PDB file of C-alpha atoms in Angstrom:
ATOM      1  CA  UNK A   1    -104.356   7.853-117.401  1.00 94.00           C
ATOM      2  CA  UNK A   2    -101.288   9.763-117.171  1.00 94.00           C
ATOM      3  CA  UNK A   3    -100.957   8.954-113.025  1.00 95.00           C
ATOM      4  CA  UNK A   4    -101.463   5.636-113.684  1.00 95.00           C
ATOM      5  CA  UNK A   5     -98.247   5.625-117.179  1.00 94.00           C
ATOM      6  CA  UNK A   6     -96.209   7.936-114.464  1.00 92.00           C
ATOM      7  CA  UNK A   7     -97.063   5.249-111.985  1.00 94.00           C
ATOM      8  CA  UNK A   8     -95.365   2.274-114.226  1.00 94.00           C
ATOM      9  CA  UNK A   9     -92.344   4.347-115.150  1.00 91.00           C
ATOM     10  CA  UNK A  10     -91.372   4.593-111.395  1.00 90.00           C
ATOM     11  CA  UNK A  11     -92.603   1.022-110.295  1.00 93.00           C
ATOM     12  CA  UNK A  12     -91.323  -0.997-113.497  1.00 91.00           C
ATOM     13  CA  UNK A  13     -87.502  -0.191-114.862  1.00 80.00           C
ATOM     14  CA  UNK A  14     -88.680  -0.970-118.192  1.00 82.00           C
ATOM     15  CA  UNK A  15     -91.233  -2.352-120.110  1.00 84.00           C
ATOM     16  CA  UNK A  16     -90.551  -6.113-120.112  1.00 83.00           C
ATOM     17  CA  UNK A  17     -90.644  -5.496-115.920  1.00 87.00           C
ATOM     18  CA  UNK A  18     -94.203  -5.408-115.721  1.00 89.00           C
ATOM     19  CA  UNK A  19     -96.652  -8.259-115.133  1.00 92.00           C
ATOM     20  CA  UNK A  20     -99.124  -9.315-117.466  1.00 92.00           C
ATOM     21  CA  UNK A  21    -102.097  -7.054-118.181  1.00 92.00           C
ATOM     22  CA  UNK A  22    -104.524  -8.654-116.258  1.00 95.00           C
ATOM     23  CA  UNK A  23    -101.884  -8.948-113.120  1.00 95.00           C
ATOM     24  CA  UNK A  24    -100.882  -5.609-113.776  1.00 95.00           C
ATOM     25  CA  UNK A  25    -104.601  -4.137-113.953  1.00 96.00           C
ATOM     26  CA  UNK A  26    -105.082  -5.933-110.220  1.00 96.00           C
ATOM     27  CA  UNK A  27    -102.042  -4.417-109.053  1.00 95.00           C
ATOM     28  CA  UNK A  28    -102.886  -0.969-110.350  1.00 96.00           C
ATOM     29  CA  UNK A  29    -106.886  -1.149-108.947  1.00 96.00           C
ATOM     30  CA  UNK A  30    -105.055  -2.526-105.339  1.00 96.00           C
ATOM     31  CA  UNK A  31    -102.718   0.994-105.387  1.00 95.00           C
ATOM     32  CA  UNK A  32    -106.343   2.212-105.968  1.00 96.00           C
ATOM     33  CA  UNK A  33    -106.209   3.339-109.385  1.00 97.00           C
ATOM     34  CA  UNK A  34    -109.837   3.640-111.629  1.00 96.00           C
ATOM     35  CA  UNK A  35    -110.794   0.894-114.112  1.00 95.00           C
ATOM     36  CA  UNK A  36    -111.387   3.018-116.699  1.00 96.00           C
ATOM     37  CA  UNK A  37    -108.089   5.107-116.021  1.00 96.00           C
ATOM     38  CA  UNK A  38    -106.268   1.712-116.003  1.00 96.00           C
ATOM     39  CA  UNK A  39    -108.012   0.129-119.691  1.00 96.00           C
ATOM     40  CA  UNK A  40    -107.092   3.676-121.106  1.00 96.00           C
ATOM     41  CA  UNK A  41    -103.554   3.369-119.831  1.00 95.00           C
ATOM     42  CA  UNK A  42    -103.055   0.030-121.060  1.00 95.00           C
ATOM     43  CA  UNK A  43    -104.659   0.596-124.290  1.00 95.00           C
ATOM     44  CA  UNK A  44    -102.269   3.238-124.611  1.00 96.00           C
ATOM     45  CA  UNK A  45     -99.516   1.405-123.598  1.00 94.00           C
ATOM     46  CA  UNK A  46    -100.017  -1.288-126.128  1.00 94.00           C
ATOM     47  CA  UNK A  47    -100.107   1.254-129.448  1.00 95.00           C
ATOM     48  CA  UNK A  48     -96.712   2.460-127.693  1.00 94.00           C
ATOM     49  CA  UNK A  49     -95.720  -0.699-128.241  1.00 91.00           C
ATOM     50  CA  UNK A  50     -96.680  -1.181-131.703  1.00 92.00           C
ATOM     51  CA  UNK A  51     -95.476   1.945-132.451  1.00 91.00           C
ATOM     52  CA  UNK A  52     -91.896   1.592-130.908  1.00 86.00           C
ATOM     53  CA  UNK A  53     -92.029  -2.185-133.044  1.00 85.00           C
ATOM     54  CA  UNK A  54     -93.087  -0.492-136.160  1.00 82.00           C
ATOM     55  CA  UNK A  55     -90.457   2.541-135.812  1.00 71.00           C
ATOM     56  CA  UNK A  56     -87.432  -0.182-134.705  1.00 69.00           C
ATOM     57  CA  UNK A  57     -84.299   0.085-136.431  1.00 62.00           C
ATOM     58  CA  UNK A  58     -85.433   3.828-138.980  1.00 62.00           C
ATOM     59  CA  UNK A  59     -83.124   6.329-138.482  1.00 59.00           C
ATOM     60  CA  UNK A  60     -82.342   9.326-140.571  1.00 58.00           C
ATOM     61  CA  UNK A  61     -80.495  12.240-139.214  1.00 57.00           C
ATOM     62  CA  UNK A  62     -81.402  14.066-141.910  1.00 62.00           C
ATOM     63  CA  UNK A  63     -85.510  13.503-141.079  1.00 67.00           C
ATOM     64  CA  UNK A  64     -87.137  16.924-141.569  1.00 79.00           C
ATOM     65  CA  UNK A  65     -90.641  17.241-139.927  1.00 86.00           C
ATOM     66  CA  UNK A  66     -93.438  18.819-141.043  1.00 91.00           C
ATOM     67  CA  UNK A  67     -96.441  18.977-139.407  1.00 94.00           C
ATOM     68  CA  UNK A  68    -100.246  19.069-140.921  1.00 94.00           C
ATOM     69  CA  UNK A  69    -102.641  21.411-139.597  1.00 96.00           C
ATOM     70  CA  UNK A  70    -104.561  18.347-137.508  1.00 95.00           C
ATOM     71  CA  UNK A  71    -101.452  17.761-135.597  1.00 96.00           C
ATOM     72  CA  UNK A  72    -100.234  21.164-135.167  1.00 96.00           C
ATOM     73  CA  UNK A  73    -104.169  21.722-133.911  1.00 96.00           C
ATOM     74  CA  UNK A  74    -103.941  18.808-131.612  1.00 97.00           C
ATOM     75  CA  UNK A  75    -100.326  19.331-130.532  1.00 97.00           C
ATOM     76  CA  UNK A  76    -100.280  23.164-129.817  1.00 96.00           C
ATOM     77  CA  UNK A  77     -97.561  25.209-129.600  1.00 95.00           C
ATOM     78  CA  UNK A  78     -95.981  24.590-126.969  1.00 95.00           C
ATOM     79  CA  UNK A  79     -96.277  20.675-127.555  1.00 96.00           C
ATOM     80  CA  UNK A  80     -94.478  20.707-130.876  1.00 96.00           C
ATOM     81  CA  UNK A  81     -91.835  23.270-129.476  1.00 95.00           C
ATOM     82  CA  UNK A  82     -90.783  20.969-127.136  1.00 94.00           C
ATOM     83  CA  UNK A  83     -90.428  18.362-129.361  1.00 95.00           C
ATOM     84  CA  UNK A  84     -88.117  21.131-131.476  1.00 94.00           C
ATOM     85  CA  UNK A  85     -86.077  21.396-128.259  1.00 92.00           C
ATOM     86  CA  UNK A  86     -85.494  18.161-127.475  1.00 92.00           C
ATOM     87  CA  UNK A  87     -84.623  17.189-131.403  1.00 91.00           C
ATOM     88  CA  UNK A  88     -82.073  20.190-131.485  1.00 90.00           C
ATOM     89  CA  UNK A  89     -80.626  19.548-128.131  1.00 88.00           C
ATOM     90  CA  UNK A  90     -80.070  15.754-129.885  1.00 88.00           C
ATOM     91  CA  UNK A  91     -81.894  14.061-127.227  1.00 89.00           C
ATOM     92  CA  UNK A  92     -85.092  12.896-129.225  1.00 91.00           C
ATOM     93  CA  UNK A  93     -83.877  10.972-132.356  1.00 91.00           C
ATOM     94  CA  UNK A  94     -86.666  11.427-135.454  1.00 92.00           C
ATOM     95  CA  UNK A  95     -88.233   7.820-134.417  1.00 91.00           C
ATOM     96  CA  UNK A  96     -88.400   8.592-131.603  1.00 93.00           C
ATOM     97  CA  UNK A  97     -90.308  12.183-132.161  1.00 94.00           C
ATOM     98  CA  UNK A  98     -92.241   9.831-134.334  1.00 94.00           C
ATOM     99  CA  UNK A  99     -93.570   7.827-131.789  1.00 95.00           C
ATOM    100  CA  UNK A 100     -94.219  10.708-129.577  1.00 96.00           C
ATOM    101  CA  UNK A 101     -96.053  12.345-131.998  1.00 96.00           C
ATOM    102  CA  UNK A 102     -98.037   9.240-132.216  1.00 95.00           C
ATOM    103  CA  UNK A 103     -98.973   8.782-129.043  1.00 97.00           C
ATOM    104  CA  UNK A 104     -99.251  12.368-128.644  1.00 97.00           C
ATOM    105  CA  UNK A 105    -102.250  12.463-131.748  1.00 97.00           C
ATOM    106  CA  UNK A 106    -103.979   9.447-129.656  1.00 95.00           C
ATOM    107  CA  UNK A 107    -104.503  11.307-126.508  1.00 95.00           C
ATOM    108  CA  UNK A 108    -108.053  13.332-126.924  1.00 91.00           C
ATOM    109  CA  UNK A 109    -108.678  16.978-126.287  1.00 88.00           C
ATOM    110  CA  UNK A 110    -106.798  19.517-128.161  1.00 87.00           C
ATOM    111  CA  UNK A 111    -104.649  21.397-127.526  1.00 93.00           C
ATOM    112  CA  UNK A 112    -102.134  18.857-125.928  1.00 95.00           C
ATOM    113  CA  UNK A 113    -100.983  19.801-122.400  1.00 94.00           C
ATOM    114  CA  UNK A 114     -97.801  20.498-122.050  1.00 94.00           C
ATOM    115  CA  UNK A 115     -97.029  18.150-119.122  1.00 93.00           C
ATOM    116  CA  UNK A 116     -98.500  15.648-120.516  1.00 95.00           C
ATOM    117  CA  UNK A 117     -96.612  15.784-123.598  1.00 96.00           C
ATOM    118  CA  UNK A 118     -93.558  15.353-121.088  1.00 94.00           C
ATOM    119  CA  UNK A 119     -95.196  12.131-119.448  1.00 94.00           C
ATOM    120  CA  UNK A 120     -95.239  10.521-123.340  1.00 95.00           C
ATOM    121  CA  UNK A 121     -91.748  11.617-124.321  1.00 95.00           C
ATOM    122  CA  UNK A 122     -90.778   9.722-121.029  1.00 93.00           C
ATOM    123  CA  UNK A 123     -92.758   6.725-121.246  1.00 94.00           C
ATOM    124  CA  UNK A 124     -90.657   6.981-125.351  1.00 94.00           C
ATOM    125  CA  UNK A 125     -87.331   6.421-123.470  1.00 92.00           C
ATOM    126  CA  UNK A 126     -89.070   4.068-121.347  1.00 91.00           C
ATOM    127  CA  UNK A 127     -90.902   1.475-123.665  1.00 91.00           C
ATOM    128  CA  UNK A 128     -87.480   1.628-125.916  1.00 90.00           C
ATOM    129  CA  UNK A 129     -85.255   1.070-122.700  1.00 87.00           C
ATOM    130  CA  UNK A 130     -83.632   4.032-122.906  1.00 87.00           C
ATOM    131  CA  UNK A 131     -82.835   6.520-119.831  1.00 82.00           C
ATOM    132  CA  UNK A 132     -82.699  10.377-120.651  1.00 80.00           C
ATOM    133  CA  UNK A 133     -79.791  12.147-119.330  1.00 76.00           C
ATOM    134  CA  UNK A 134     -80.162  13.720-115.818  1.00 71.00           C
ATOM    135  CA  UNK A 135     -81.125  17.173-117.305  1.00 71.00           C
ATOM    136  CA  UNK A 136     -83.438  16.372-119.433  1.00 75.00           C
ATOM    137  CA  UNK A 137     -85.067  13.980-116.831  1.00 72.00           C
ATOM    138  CA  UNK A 138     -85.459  17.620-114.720  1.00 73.00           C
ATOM    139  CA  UNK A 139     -86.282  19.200-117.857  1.00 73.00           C
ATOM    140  CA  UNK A 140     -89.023  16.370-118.232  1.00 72.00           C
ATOM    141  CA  UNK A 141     -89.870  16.310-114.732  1.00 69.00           C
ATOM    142  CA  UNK A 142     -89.771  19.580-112.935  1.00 57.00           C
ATOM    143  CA  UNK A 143     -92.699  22.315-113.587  1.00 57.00           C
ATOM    144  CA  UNK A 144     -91.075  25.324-114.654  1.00 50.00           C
ATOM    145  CA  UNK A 145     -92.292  27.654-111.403  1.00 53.00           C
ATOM    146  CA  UNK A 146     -89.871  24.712-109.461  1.00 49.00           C
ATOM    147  CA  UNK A 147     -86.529  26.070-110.990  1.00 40.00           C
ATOM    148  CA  UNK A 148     -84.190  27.935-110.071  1.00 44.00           C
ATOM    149  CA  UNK A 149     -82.496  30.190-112.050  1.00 42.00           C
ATOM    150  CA  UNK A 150     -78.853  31.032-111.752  1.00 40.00           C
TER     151      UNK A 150
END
C-alpha cells in the first residue's frame, strides 16, 4: 500500500490531481501495481480524506496530546517521537498530528514502522495541499544510514 500512496504523491501534485478511482485503479494496475495493494490504498486514501474534512479549520496551539495505551501500543516509540519532533520543530500543526495519528491507528500490525509513519505524515501535507519545507522533506525522505553528518 505504501508504494502505491508514495506512488500518487510523486505522480499527482495534490489530491484534486488525480483521476477518478476507478481511472486511477487502471492506471495504478497498468504501472503494475496489485489489486489488493491498490483497494487498500484507496480505502486509505478516502478516510484521509474524511479525516482532513472533519479536522478543517481546528486549530489550537495550545493542543496538548496524550496518548492511550492502544495508540502508544500501535504507534511505538519511535512513531510517536517523531510526531514530538515534528510538533516541536512547528512543522506538524495539532490537526494535522491528528490526522496522522489517524491514519497512523488504521494501518494494521503494531508496532508502526517508522518509515511508514513518514509516508502518512507526507501524504498529511499532501491531501491538505501543503508542501513541507526542504528539510523536513529529507528528514521525511532520506533513511537515516543515507546522511551525512557534518
Amino acid at each position: 500500500m505504501f508504494d502505491v500512496l508514495v506512488f500518487l504523491y510523486e505522480t499527482y501534485w495534490r489530491p484534486d490531481a488525480c483521476p477518478d478511482h476507478a481511472q486511477l485503479t487502471r492506471k495504478l494496475s497498468a504501472v503494475g501495481f496489485e489489486t489488493d495493494e491498490i483497494q487498500e490504498a484507496l480505502s486509505w486514501l478516502d478516510g484521509l480524506a474524511a479525516a482532513a474534512q472533519s479536522h478543517q479549520g481546528q486549530q489550537s496551539a495550545q493542543a496538548l496530546r496524550l496518548y492511550g495505551k492502544q495508540e502508544l501500543d500501535h504507534l511505538g516509540e519511535a512513531s510517536v517521537g517523531f510526531i514530538s519532533f515534528l510538533e516541536s520543530a512547528g512543522v506538524l500543526r495539532p490537526e494535522m498530528r491528528e490526522i496522522v495519528v489517524d491514519r497512523a491507528m488504521a494501518i494494521p500490525g503494531s508496532p508502526l514502522d517508522l518509515e511508514d509513519l513518514k509516508i502518512i505524515v507526507l501524504m498529511v501535507f499532501w491531501s491538505l495541499g501543503e508542501e513541507p519545507d526542504a528539510l523536513i522533506l529529507d528528514e521525511l525522505f532520506a533513511a537515516p544510514e543515507e546522511r551525512q553528518l557534518h
